[in-house]
Amino acid sequence: MMKRKDPPGGAKDAQGRPPNTRNNKRVKVQDARNIRTQPSDAALEDGKLDLNKFLSAREFEIRALEKSMAKCKAVNATRVFQMVPRVMRRRTASHNAKRVPKRLQVQARKEMLEDNTPTVESRKRKPRTTRARIRAETMKKLRYLADKKKKKTKKADDGTVEESQPKGKGVITTRAPRPKIRRNMLNEPPKADSKFRKRQIHKTWLPTHLWHAKRATMTTPNSPLWRFAIPLTSTAKSYRPTHRASGQKGAVAWDVSYMSTIGVYGTSDGIERVLRSLGLVQEGLWNARGKKWRAGVRKWTGILSSQHKNGRRDIGPATVVWNPEPPEPSSDEVETSSSRPKKSQRQILVRTHPSCFLELFEELVKLAKGQKPQLYVEDLRFEIGSIELIGPGSTEALLGILEPFHETPETAECHASVFRSLAGVTNPASLPKDAILAFSAKDPRLAYPPKRTQIPDGGEQTLLKTLIEWPVEENLKPYSIFDRESRYQASRIPSQKSVNRRKGANAPGEPIKVTAADPPIPILLLASRPATDGQAQGTWTMLAPWKCIQAIWYCLMHYPLTTGGNPRLGGLEEQRQIAFEHGTPWFPGDFPATNAGMNWELEQRAKRRSDWDRRPKSKRLEWKSLDLGAGRKGEIGDGLACDFEHLLGLPKSEAPRTQERSDAVPIPDPAAEAMVLDPPPERVESGGTQGPSQSPLSSIETISLVTKSAFNALVKSADAEQPPAGSIVTVNMEFITRGVAKPCARIYRLPSKPKVNVVSSTDAEVPATPEISSSGLPTDLREQWLAKVPSQASGNNNTSRKGRSGAPRMPAGVDMETRKKTLAQSLLTTELPYPRPAANQVDIGGHPLCPNEDDLIGFVTTGAFSLSEGRATAIGSISAGRALETLRDTGVREGKFCIVRNAGESVGWLARWELV
Amino acid sequence: MVRLKDRYLLVNIIYTSPPPHSSSSPSPVSDLLLYNQPTTSDLRPQTILKDIRAEVSSLFGDCGSGAIDRSLQVKYLSPATSTFILRVSRAHFRLVWAALTFMHALRGRPCIFRVVRISGTMRKVEQEAIRRARLLVLAAKDELKGKSSSDALGVLLRSDSQQQRTLAIVGGQGDDDEEGLAED
């Protein structure tokens, strides 16, 4: 048996040892490390010291040392796969010569031979498990059967050539079947490749799933997110690179094909009524100001809501795009044109998040059926896919891969020429607000690899002109992405194999010519501005037919940005990160007032709970024994949750248990199988005496959101108008001094001022005695917290507190006499108060205590150190009622201070909240 | 992973008397040559190691000699230029350094051992050796031209002067925190 250390081949060298490449290498290294030297005679002239000989000896030494250094460097132990750039390196089988770049493969193969690296060809590996063995046997049998069948047909062909000929004549050719889109019903996911069908039973893959699965952490197979396998984050380190690429240099791209698109068709009046009842009630949308939006050259993005029996409730964010009307046939129909707007059939696209898709779809169907004449709704989820891009390089990346399909001036689309003139835009937010571009693009694979876009001479002038004039309204035609036929044609793009074949026939470096087989790809580009910050990067969203997303994505990922590198891939985590850095809430995580957001929160709770349960008892936080100071024990509410039920006084939820039960219950409706939503928790009717008690979700369902404008109006209103009970507002918090919030952190307002302030005469004598109020907290707690706010005049405000709580510190660099004196003084003086209060009674190591539970106003939903702010920020939701009360009592400046304490910690940090 | 950490010592052997053969014809020898003499040709690495081990054991006893026993090695020995490089484990290189300082003779001939440079890598030691050899070559060339430098010790120590050190640091050398200069 040959050992691994012995190389293959049995030939022996002259000494009878096998020719060991490894030994050879060792000899080589030893040889390289050996430095040549001269005997001492070289430095002597017949035994005497001589200057010339001395010189030559030194020169020899210099040469020998230099040579040795060079040789050592040459034989160093680096392997060729270590030369591969960091981003291209792989972890498994990195040594495998087949896995390194082509130019290094020869060298790598040599090194593998030298090291005698064991190689296994997976195809030829002997099956080890029973299952694998059975599979291999079946394969063998199948192959045998296939061979037999092939032989048979061949024989039949040879014998009956003339017979088969007339048979072919009678065949009727029909159009290939188009996928069905049913009206007012949910759509089936695309039928997966048979090879991958078993893996997509409970979920759908994104069009770029195979690409992403190799490069990103995906949702685990058993727990898909919103019925999709979604990339969560890149496997490479990406937090800081994403921050850079999204703001300073580069671009980040997401395949967001999981976003759901819904088409609504009908009269424009009917659509208007539907949209109004979905919460698009601002008059600006329906009067002259909204003309551009209704014409289809602008989009609208906002939160949709639906009417319930106790008020409106948010569904989730959505984008609404109108399809432009077809141009009027001619001017002779002027008399009929007055009645035209009422009769005209219009289409809109509603693009929303998959977590709230089902809710919105059902609402839309209900509303559409209620109109007269009826509208109809199409579920375009698996028809239209999308890619999202952010960063300074996003525009040039799009320009590099999307070429207008129609090049000639007669057929050129207006939007395409506007899009081409955008070369040089580094921020999509610099476009007109909510701009839309729709045109037909060529298959990007025809010009693969994508070339860097060049800014034409004088491009800046034309660009400025374009951005100011924005000539998109002339010659407006319906967008082809709304058209089912053109989407279908586009989804029949030629296979990669045929593109490769055509490329092979082409001259190298030349783009492939467009033939009749290449359909135009309808593209819809949406430019969005960040919700809060005017300076931040905007986002491009590209909508294209589902089947074309993969081709576009591959080209996009290889676009060479002018700032170097390629666009980075992003996952769900990156999307959250960028929203967080912009200070905007992320749907659904930061929207606990929606059903989707609450579902997310319940899932997160269950996840945190299971993580907590899995830890050994000695290593996990015991919530009951948390010491909050001043004798308060135990975490407020559930430490593993943003416990809005506790805050708003709603019945407690038992989320995980009900979800398990609902999983066991079969869903009768076949359409519900295709739902994107995780099955909603079953509504449990418990036989309570006080009427029907509510299930967890329905109890949380009463939480509603007060928008920024509504809250501001409430603050300004003179009379003590109250927000609806159980309502919250979303806020963005910035830490003033230190501290980083984690999700579930508790938000407190500053404790209120003591009602009666009795100053007794003894107070003047013992000023250091902390007063204890009835609640057990020091009465000056509010002042203690406010002292933490750094004022402009002086940096250090809390010296007085320090002086009181601790012994005087020894001043630096004083002589022995003074030291002795200070020491004696410190020993003799009685620290006041005496005896000292117990630890954590009046403060926590000099830090002010947290307020009491009645000052709790909300919870942090997202929190971390923000790279864009350079300090910790957080996004959370606070009770609207309590926030309003505080603002009215203490004014806007002090009312916006809050104290944020992480769940399970006793120290809080001062922050300031702003409405989002 | 356990990593063996070593220190490399660049040592010069400095003789203070002219070589024994040339003593019969006492021609005046310049200080430069005098202080940079070659050693005897029959000097083997083993000889040096034996001397060092003996010195260490006399200074530090069995414990000391045991500590350096495994790692002590001569990486380079050039009799023509009286230079050698030692490898010692990082924990105990001071024992060897002390022993070298206390040694006064090599094969019966009085000399001193000057530890010129200590480094964590062989490369930096080699660079230092090259730098010193270059300086000596320059000095020798000056002397060939007739500009006899009276200050031979100055030449010897010039390479350690402050200016040269800073130059060396600017040039990207001498960045080892453990580096030391032995001024005997």
PDB file of N, CA, C and O in Angstrom, chain A residues 33-44 47-52 54-55 57-59 61-62 64-66 68-69 72, chain B residues 19 22 25 29 33 36-41 76-81 83 122-123 126-127 129-130 133-134 136-137 140 143-144:
ATOM      1  N   ARG A  33      19.267  28.386   1.628  1.00  0.00           N
ATOM      2  CA  ARG A  33      19.529  29.047   2.918  1.00  0.00           C
ATOM      3  C   ARG A  33      21.016  29.075   3.245  1.00  0.00           C
ATOM      4  O   ARG A  33      21.439  29.788   4.134  1.00  0.00           O
ATOM      5  N   ASN A  34      21.772  28.273   2.558  1.00  0.00           N
ATOM      6  CA  ASN A  34      23.214  28.212   2.826  1.00  0.00           C
ATOM      7  C   ASN A  34      23.889  29.453   2.238  1.00  0.00           C
ATOM      8  O   ASN A  34      23.731  29.759   1.064  1.00  0.00           O
ATOM      9  N   ILE A  35      24.648  30.135   3.075  1.00  0.00           N
ATOM     10  CA  ILE A  35      25.331  31.345   2.604  1.00  0.00           C
ATOM     11  C   ILE A  35      26.809  31.021   2.383  1.00  0.00           C
ATOM     12  O   ILE A  35      27.443  30.414   3.248  1.00  0.00           O
ATOM     13  N   ARG A  36      27.309  31.411   1.248  1.00  0.00           N
ATOM     14  CA  ARG A  36      28.720  31.083   0.940  1.00  0.00           C
ATOM     15  C   ARG A  36      29.653  31.946   1.770  1.00  0.00           C
ATOM     16  O   ARG A  36      29.378  33.113   2.042  1.00  0.00           O
ATOM     17  N   THR A  37      30.745  31.336   2.157  1.00  0.00           N
ATOM     18  CA  THR A  37      31.733  32.100   2.936  1.00  0.00           C
ATOM     19  C   THR A  37      33.131  31.834   2.384  1.00  0.00           C
ATOM     20  O   THR A  37      33.347  30.893   1.610  1.00  0.00           O
ATOM     21  N   GLN A  38      34.080  32.663   2.790  1.00  0.00           N
ATOM     22  CA  GLN A  38      35.476  32.474   2.378  1.00  0.00           C
ATOM     23  C   GLN A  38      36.287  32.083   3.605  1.00  0.00           C
ATOM     24  O   GLN A  38      35.969  32.493   4.717  1.00  0.00           O
ATOM     25  N   PRO A  39      37.355  31.324   3.415  1.00  0.00           N
ATOM     26  CA  PRO A  39      38.265  31.079   4.539  1.00  0.00           C
ATOM     27  C   PRO A  39      39.032  32.357   4.857  1.00  0.00           C
ATOM     28  O   PRO A  39      39.054  33.296   4.059  1.00  0.00           O
ATOM     29  N   SER A  40      39.654  32.347   5.974  1.00  0.00           N
ATOM     30  CA  SER A  40      40.295  33.587   6.416  1.00  0.00           C
ATOM     31  C   SER A  40      41.477  33.971   5.531  1.00  0.00           C
ATOM     32  O   SER A  40      41.871  35.136   5.492  1.00  0.00           O
ATOM     33  N   ASP A  41      42.050  33.002   4.814  1.00  0.00           N
ATOM     34  CA  ASP A  41      43.188  33.336   3.952  1.00  0.00           C
ATOM     35  C   ASP A  41      42.817  34.358   2.891  1.00  0.00           C
ATOM     36  O   ASP A  41      43.666  35.110   2.401  1.00  0.00           O
ATOM     37  N   ALA A  42      41.561  34.374   2.551  1.00  0.00           N
ATOM     38  CA  ALA A  42      41.124  35.290   1.503  1.00  0.00           C
ATOM     39  C   ALA A  42      41.323  36.739   1.907  1.00  0.00           C
ATOM     40  O   ALA A  42      41.424  37.622   1.061  1.00  0.00           O
ATOM     41  N   ALA A  43      41.354  36.974   3.200  1.00  0.00           N
ATOM     42  CA  ALA A  43      41.514  38.344   3.655  1.00  0.00           C
ATOM     43  C   ALA A  43      42.969  38.671   4.009  1.00  0.00           C
ATOM     44  O   ALA A  43      43.258  39.744   4.514  1.00  0.00           O
ATOM     45  N   LEU A  44      43.847  37.730   3.777  1.00  0.00           N
ATOM     46  CA  LEU A  44      45.252  37.935   4.160  1.00  0.00           C
ATOM     47  C   LEU A  44      46.146  37.805   2.942  1.00  0.00           C
ATOM     48  O   LEU A  44      45.886  36.976   2.059  1.00  0.00           O
ATOM     49  N   GLY A  47      49.524  35.780   4.943  1.00  0.00           N
ATOM     50  CA  GLY A  47      49.514  35.861   6.406  1.00  0.00           C
ATOM     51  C   GLY A  47      49.564  37.267   6.951  1.00  0.00           C
ATOM     52  O   GLY A  47      49.568  37.463   8.161  1.00  0.00           O
ATOM     53  N   LYS A  48      49.595  38.276   6.063  1.00  0.00           N
ATOM     54  CA  LYS A  48      49.609  39.644   6.588  1.00  0.00           C
ATOM     55  C   LYS A  48      48.307  40.349   6.224  1.00  0.00           C
ATOM     56  O   LYS A  48      47.649  39.995   5.258  1.00  0.00           O
ATOM     57  N   LEU A  49      48.026  41.338   7.032  1.00  0.00           N
ATOM     58  CA  LEU A  49      46.805  42.105   6.751  1.00  0.00           C
ATOM     59  C   LEU A  49      47.048  42.983   5.541  1.00  0.00           C
ATOM     60  O   LEU A  49      48.105  43.604   5.412  1.00  0.00           O
ATOM     61  N   ASP A  50      46.041  43.000   4.681  1.00  0.00           N
ATOM     62  CA  ASP A  50      46.214  43.774   3.461  1.00  0.00           C
ATOM     63  C   ASP A  50      44.898  44.458   3.117  1.00  0.00           C
ATOM     64  O   ASP A  50      43.816  43.864   3.227  1.00  0.00           O
ATOM     65  N   LEU A  51      45.020  45.706   2.679  1.00  0.00           N
ATOM     66  CA  LEU A  51      43.813  46.496   2.452  1.00  0.00           C
ATOM     67  C   LEU A  51      43.010  45.992   1.256  1.00  0.00           C
ATOM     68  O   LEU A  51      41.780  45.899   1.293  1.00  0.00           O
ATOM     69  N   ASN A  52      43.709  45.617   0.171  1.00  0.00           N
ATOM     70  CA  ASN A  52      42.999  45.158  -1.027  1.00  0.00           C
ATOM     71  C   ASN A  52      42.252  43.855  -0.766  1.00  0.00           C
ATOM     72  O   ASN A  52      41.108  43.680  -1.174  1.00  0.00           O
ATOM     73  N   PHE A  54      41.340  42.842   2.096  1.00  0.00           N
ATOM     74  CA  PHE A  54      40.267  43.189   3.030  1.00  0.00           C
ATOM     75  C   PHE A  54      39.031  43.636   2.251  1.00  0.00           C
ATOM     76  O   PHE A  54      37.915  43.184   2.495  1.00  0.00           O
ATOM     77  N   LEU A  55      39.293  44.499   1.269  1.00  0.00           N
ATOM     78  CA  LEU A  55      38.197  45.005   0.437  1.00  0.00           C
ATOM     79  C   LEU A  55      37.475  43.868  -0.278  1.00  0.00           C
ATOM     80  O   LEU A  55      36.240  43.784  -0.253  1.00  0.00           O
ATOM     81  N   ALA A  57      37.392  40.761   0.395  1.00  0.00           N
ATOM     82  CA  ALA A  57      36.666  39.860   1.299  1.00  0.00           C
ATOM     83  C   ALA A  57      35.311  40.450   1.672  1.00  0.00           C
ATOM     84  O   ALA A  57      34.290  39.759   1.698  1.00  0.00           O
ATOM     85  N   ARG A  58      35.289  41.765   1.941  1.00  0.00           N
ATOM     86  CA  ARG A  58      34.010  42.402   2.310  1.00  0.00           C
ATOM     87  C   ARG A  58      33.043  42.375   1.125  1.00  0.00           C
ATOM     88  O   ARG A  58      31.850  42.151   1.296  1.00  0.00           O
ATOM     89  N   GLU A  59      33.591  42.640  -0.048  1.00  0.00           N
ATOM     90  CA  GLU A  59      32.712  42.648  -1.214  1.00  0.00           C
ATOM     91  C   GLU A  59      32.116  41.259  -1.457  1.00  0.00           C
ATOM     92  O   GLU A  59      30.940  41.122  -1.801  1.00  0.00           O
ATOM     93  N   GLU A  61      31.501  39.136   0.800  1.00  0.00           N
ATOM     94  CA  GLU A  61      30.481  38.907   1.822  1.00  0.00           C
ATOM     95  C   GLU A  61      29.154  39.572   1.434  1.00  0.00           C
ATOM     96  O   GLU A  61      28.084  38.973   1.553  1.00  0.00           O
ATOM     97  N   ILE A  62      29.274  40.802   0.932  1.00  0.00           N
ATOM     98  CA  ILE A  62      28.050  41.520   0.529  1.00  0.00           C
ATOM     99  C   ILE A  62      27.329  40.734  -0.552  1.00  0.00           C
ATOM    100  O   ILE A  62      26.114  40.495  -0.478  1.00  0.00           O
ATOM    101  N   ALA A  64      27.560  37.555  -1.267  1.00  0.00           N
ATOM    102  CA  ALA A  64      27.035  36.275  -0.790  1.00  0.00           C
ATOM    103  C   ALA A  64      25.732  36.472  -0.025  1.00  0.00           C
ATOM    104  O   ALA A  64      24.759  35.736  -0.212  1.00  0.00           O
ATOM    105  N   LEU A  65      25.713  37.508   0.829  1.00  0.00           N
ATOM    106  CA  LEU A  65      24.499  37.731   1.624  1.00  0.00           C
ATOM    107  C   LEU A  65      23.324  38.132   0.742  1.00  0.00           C
ATOM    108  O   LEU A  65      22.197  37.667   0.927  1.00  0.00           O
ATOM    109  N   GLU A  66      23.633  38.995  -0.218  1.00  0.00           N
ATOM    110  CA  GLU A  66      22.528  39.442  -1.091  1.00  0.00           C
ATOM    111  C   GLU A  66      21.968  38.278  -1.896  1.00  0.00           C
ATOM    112  O   GLU A  66      20.757  38.142  -2.066  1.00  0.00           O
ATOM    113  N   SER A  68      22.019  35.196  -1.077  1.00  0.00           N
ATOM    114  CA  SER A  68      21.273  34.291  -0.209  1.00  0.00           C
ATOM    115  C   SER A  68      19.865  34.824   0.059  1.00  0.00           C
ATOM    116  O   SER A  68      18.886  34.070   0.078  1.00  0.00           O
ATOM    117  N   MET A  69      19.794  36.148   0.237  1.00  0.00           N
ATOM    118  CA  MET A  69      18.468  36.722   0.492  1.00  0.00           C
ATOM    119  C   MET A  69      17.556  36.519  -0.715  1.00  0.00           C
ATOM    120  O   MET A  69      16.376  36.171  -0.576  1.00  0.00           O
ATOM    121  N   CYS A  72      16.550  32.827  -0.990  1.00  0.00           N
ATOM    122  CA  CYS A  72      15.571  32.447   0.032  1.00  0.00           C
ATOM    123  C   CYS A  72      14.186  32.902  -0.362  1.00  0.00           C
ATOM    124  O   CYS A  72      13.199  32.212  -0.146  1.00  0.00           O
TER     125      CYS A  72
ATOM    126  N   PRO B  19      47.736  39.671  13.703  1.00  0.00           N
ATOM    127  CA  PRO B  19      47.751  38.203  13.610  1.00  0.00           C
ATOM    128  C   PRO B  19      49.112  37.637  13.987  1.00  0.00           C
ATOM    129  O   PRO B  19      50.143  38.290  13.785  1.00  0.00           O
ATOM    130  N   SER B  22      52.158  37.535  11.333  1.00  0.00           N
ATOM    131  CA  SER B  22      52.750  38.780  10.857  1.00  0.00           C
ATOM    132  C   SER B  22      53.515  39.496  11.951  1.00  0.00           C
ATOM    133  O   SER B  22      54.103  40.531  11.721  1.00  0.00           O
ATOM    134  N   SER B  25      57.295  40.539  11.336  1.00  0.00           N
ATOM    135  CA  SER B  25      57.656  41.775  10.628  1.00  0.00           C
ATOM    136  C   SER B  25      56.679  42.863  11.045  1.00  0.00           C
ATOM    137  O   SER B  25      55.611  43.003  10.459  1.00  0.00           O
ATOM    138  N   VAL B  29      50.276  48.675  10.788  1.00  0.00           N
ATOM    139  CA  VAL B  29      49.002  48.308  10.158  1.00  0.00           C
ATOM    140  C   VAL B  29      47.963  49.352  10.568  1.00  0.00           C
ATOM    141  O   VAL B  29      47.929  49.780  11.718  1.00  0.00           O
ATOM    142  N   LEU B  33      42.255  47.919   9.527  1.00  0.00           N
ATOM    143  CA  LEU B  33      42.558  46.514   9.290  1.00  0.00           C
ATOM    144  C   LEU B  33      42.719  45.772  10.601  1.00  0.00           C
ATOM    145  O   LEU B  33      42.294  44.630  10.748  1.00  0.00           O
ATOM    146  N   ASN B  36      39.487  44.806  12.186  1.00  0.00           N
ATOM    147  CA  ASN B  36      38.579  43.977  11.378  1.00  0.00           C
ATOM    148  C   ASN B  36      39.332  42.798  10.779  1.00  0.00           C
ATOM    149  O   ASN B  36      39.251  42.514   9.593  1.00  0.00           O
ATOM    150  N   GLN B  37      40.088  42.144  11.610  1.00  0.00           N
ATOM    151  CA  GLN B  37      40.903  41.039  11.128  1.00  0.00           C
ATOM    152  C   GLN B  37      40.080  39.800  10.839  1.00  0.00           C
ATOM    153  O   GLN B  37      39.030  39.600  11.429  1.00  0.00           O
ATOM    154  N   PRO B  38      40.575  38.978   9.955  1.00  0.00           N
ATOM    155  CA  PRO B  38      39.948  37.661   9.802  1.00  0.00           C
ATOM    156  C   PRO B  38      40.304  36.775  10.987  1.00  0.00           C
ATOM    157  O   PRO B  38      41.309  36.989  11.657  1.00  0.00           O
ATOM    158  N   THR B  39      39.461  35.798  11.189  1.00  0.00           N
ATOM    159  CA  THR B  39      39.786  34.828  12.242  1.00  0.00           C
ATOM    160  C   THR B  39      40.598  33.692  11.628  1.00  0.00           C
ATOM    161  O   THR B  39      40.842  33.658  10.422  1.00  0.00           O
ATOM    162  N   THR B  40      40.928  32.781  12.454  1.00  0.00           N
ATOM    163  CA  THR B  40      41.682  31.628  11.954  1.00  0.00           C
ATOM    164  C   THR B  40      40.786  30.799  11.044  1.00  0.00           C
ATOM    165  O   THR B  40      39.588  30.695  11.257  1.00  0.00           O
ATOM    166  N   SER B  41      41.426  30.229  10.045  1.00  0.00           N
ATOM    167  CA  SER B  41      40.670  29.492   9.039  1.00  0.00           C
ATOM    168  C   SER B  41      40.028  28.229   9.604  1.00  0.00           C
ATOM    169  O   SER B  41      38.987  27.791   9.136  1.00  0.00           O
ATOM    170  N   TYR B  76      25.524  31.233  10.098  1.00  0.00           N
ATOM    171  CA  TYR B  76      26.447  31.789   9.113  1.00  0.00           C
ATOM    172  C   TYR B  76      27.752  32.060   9.829  1.00  0.00           C
ATOM    173  O   TYR B  76      27.739  32.627  10.929  1.00  0.00           O
ATOM    174  N   LEU B  77      28.825  31.635   9.237  1.00  0.00           N
ATOM    175  CA  LEU B  77      30.125  31.931   9.852  1.00  0.00           C
ATOM    176  C   LEU B  77      31.105  32.246   8.743  1.00  0.00           C
ATOM    177  O   LEU B  77      31.405  31.408   7.906  1.00  0.00           O
ATOM    178  N   SER B  78      31.600  33.469   8.733  1.00  0.00           N
ATOM    179  CA  SER B  78      32.530  33.880   7.685  1.00  0.00           C
ATOM    180  C   SER B  78      33.869  34.206   8.329  1.00  0.00           C
ATOM    181  O   SER B  78      34.027  35.261   8.932  1.00  0.00           O
ATOM    182  N   PRO B  79      34.836  33.304   8.245  1.00  0.00           N
ATOM    183  CA  PRO B  79      36.136  33.554   8.885  1.00  0.00           C
ATOM    184  C   PRO B  79      36.853  34.739   8.252  1.00  0.00           C
ATOM    185  O   PRO B  79      37.562  35.473   8.938  1.00  0.00           O
ATOM    186  N   ALA B  80      36.637  34.975   6.949  1.00  0.00           N
ATOM    187  CA  ALA B  80      37.360  36.043   6.286  1.00  0.00           C
ATOM    188  C   ALA B  80      36.979  37.404   6.842  1.00  0.00           C
ATOM    189  O   ALA B  80      37.780  38.333   6.831  1.00  0.00           O
ATOM    190  N   THR B  81      35.768  37.525   7.303  1.00  0.00           N
ATOM    191  CA  THR B  81      35.335  38.830   7.798  1.00  0.00           C
ATOM    192  C   THR B  81      35.035  38.816   9.295  1.00  0.00           C
ATOM    193  O   THR B  81      34.584  39.806   9.853  1.00  0.00           O
ATOM    194  N   THR B  83      32.710  37.401  11.033  1.00  0.00           N
ATOM    195  CA  THR B  83      31.303  37.686  11.337  1.00  0.00           C
ATOM    196  C   THR B  83      30.570  36.369  11.481  1.00  0.00           C
ATOM    197  O   THR B  83      30.850  35.440  10.732  1.00  0.00           O
ATOM    198  N   MET B 122      15.976  36.446   9.866  1.00  0.00           N
ATOM    199  CA  MET B 122      17.301  36.304   9.282  1.00  0.00           C
ATOM    200  C   MET B 122      17.547  37.436   8.287  1.00  0.00           C
ATOM    201  O   MET B 122      18.656  37.943   8.161  1.00  0.00           O
ATOM    202  N   ARG B 123      16.501  37.834   7.621  1.00  0.00           N
ATOM    203  CA  ARG B 123      16.663  38.807   6.539  1.00  0.00           C
ATOM    204  C   ARG B 123      17.193  40.137   7.075  1.00  0.00           C
ATOM    205  O   ARG B 123      18.095  40.731   6.510  1.00  0.00           O
ATOM    206  N   GLU B 126      20.782  39.933   7.916  1.00  0.00           N
ATOM    207  CA  GLU B 126      21.613  39.956   6.712  1.00  0.00           C
ATOM    208  C   GLU B 126      21.716  41.368   6.152  1.00  0.00           C
ATOM    209  O   GLU B 126      22.794  41.806   5.731  1.00  0.00           O
ATOM    210  N   GLN B 127      20.617  42.063   6.189  1.00  0.00           N
ATOM    211  CA  GLN B 127      20.651  43.444   5.697  1.00  0.00           C
ATOM    212  C   GLN B 127      21.614  44.289   6.520  1.00  0.00           C
ATOM    213  O   GLN B 127      22.372  45.099   5.977  1.00  0.00           O
ATOM    214  N   ALA B 129      24.194  43.194   8.167  1.00  0.00           N
ATOM    215  CA  ALA B 129      25.561  42.775   7.850  1.00  0.00           C
ATOM    216  C   ALA B 129      26.020  43.439   6.560  1.00  0.00           C
ATOM    217  O   ALA B 129      27.171  43.916   6.454  1.00  0.00           O
ATOM    218  N   ILE B 130      25.125  43.494   5.581  1.00  0.00           N
ATOM    219  CA  ILE B 130      25.475  44.131   4.311  1.00  0.00           C
ATOM    220  C   ILE B 130      25.749  45.611   4.525  1.00  0.00           C
ATOM    221  O   ILE B 130      26.716  46.168   3.999  1.00  0.00           O
ATOM    222  N   ALA B 133      29.126  46.030   6.106  1.00  0.00           N
ATOM    223  CA  ALA B 133      30.190  45.710   5.173  1.00  0.00           C
ATOM    224  C   ALA B 133      30.373  46.851   4.166  1.00  0.00           C
ATOM    225  O   ALA B 133      31.502  47.209   3.821  1.00  0.00           O
ATOM    226  N   ARG B 134      29.294  47.442   3.748  1.00  0.00           N
ATOM    227  CA  ARG B 134      29.356  48.576   2.812  1.00  0.00           C
ATOM    228  C   ARG B 134      30.122  49.726   3.438  1.00  0.00           C
ATOM    229  O   ARG B 134      30.972  50.337   2.797  1.00  0.00           O
ATOM    230  N   LEU B 136      32.327  49.608   5.746  1.00  0.00           N
ATOM    231  CA  LEU B 136      33.749  49.259   5.848  1.00  0.00           C
ATOM    232  C   LEU B 136      34.417  49.375   4.490  1.00  0.00           C
ATOM    233  O   LEU B 136      35.559  49.827   4.389  1.00  0.00           O
ATOM    234  N   VAL B 137      33.688  48.986   3.452  1.00  0.00           N
ATOM    235  CA  VAL B 137      34.251  49.092   2.103  1.00  0.00           C
ATOM    236  C   VAL B 137      34.525  50.552   1.773  1.00  0.00           C
ATOM    237  O   VAL B 137      35.585  50.904   1.247  1.00  0.00           O
ATOM    238  N   ALA B 140      37.548  51.670   3.634  1.00  0.00           N
ATOM    239  CA  ALA B 140      38.762  51.093   3.077  1.00  0.00           C
ATOM    240  C   ALA B 140      39.150  51.821   1.791  1.00  0.00           C
ATOM    241  O   ALA B 140      40.331  52.067   1.529  1.00  0.00           O
ATOM    242  N   GLU B 143      40.789  54.943   2.558  1.00  0.00           N
ATOM    243  CA  GLU B 143      42.167  54.736   3.007  1.00  0.00           C
ATOM    244  C   GLU B 143      43.074  54.430   1.821  1.00  0.00           C
ATOM    245  O   GLU B 143      44.216  54.864   1.775  1.00  0.00           O
ATOM    246  N   LEU B 144      42.566  53.714   0.850  1.00  0.00           N
ATOM    247  CA  LEU B 144      43.363  53.416  -0.351  1.00  0.00           C
ATOM    248  C   LEU B 144      43.740  54.703  -1.078  1.00  0.00           C
ATOM    249  O   LEU B 144      44.820  54.816  -1.635  1.00  0.00           O
TER     250      LEU B 144
END
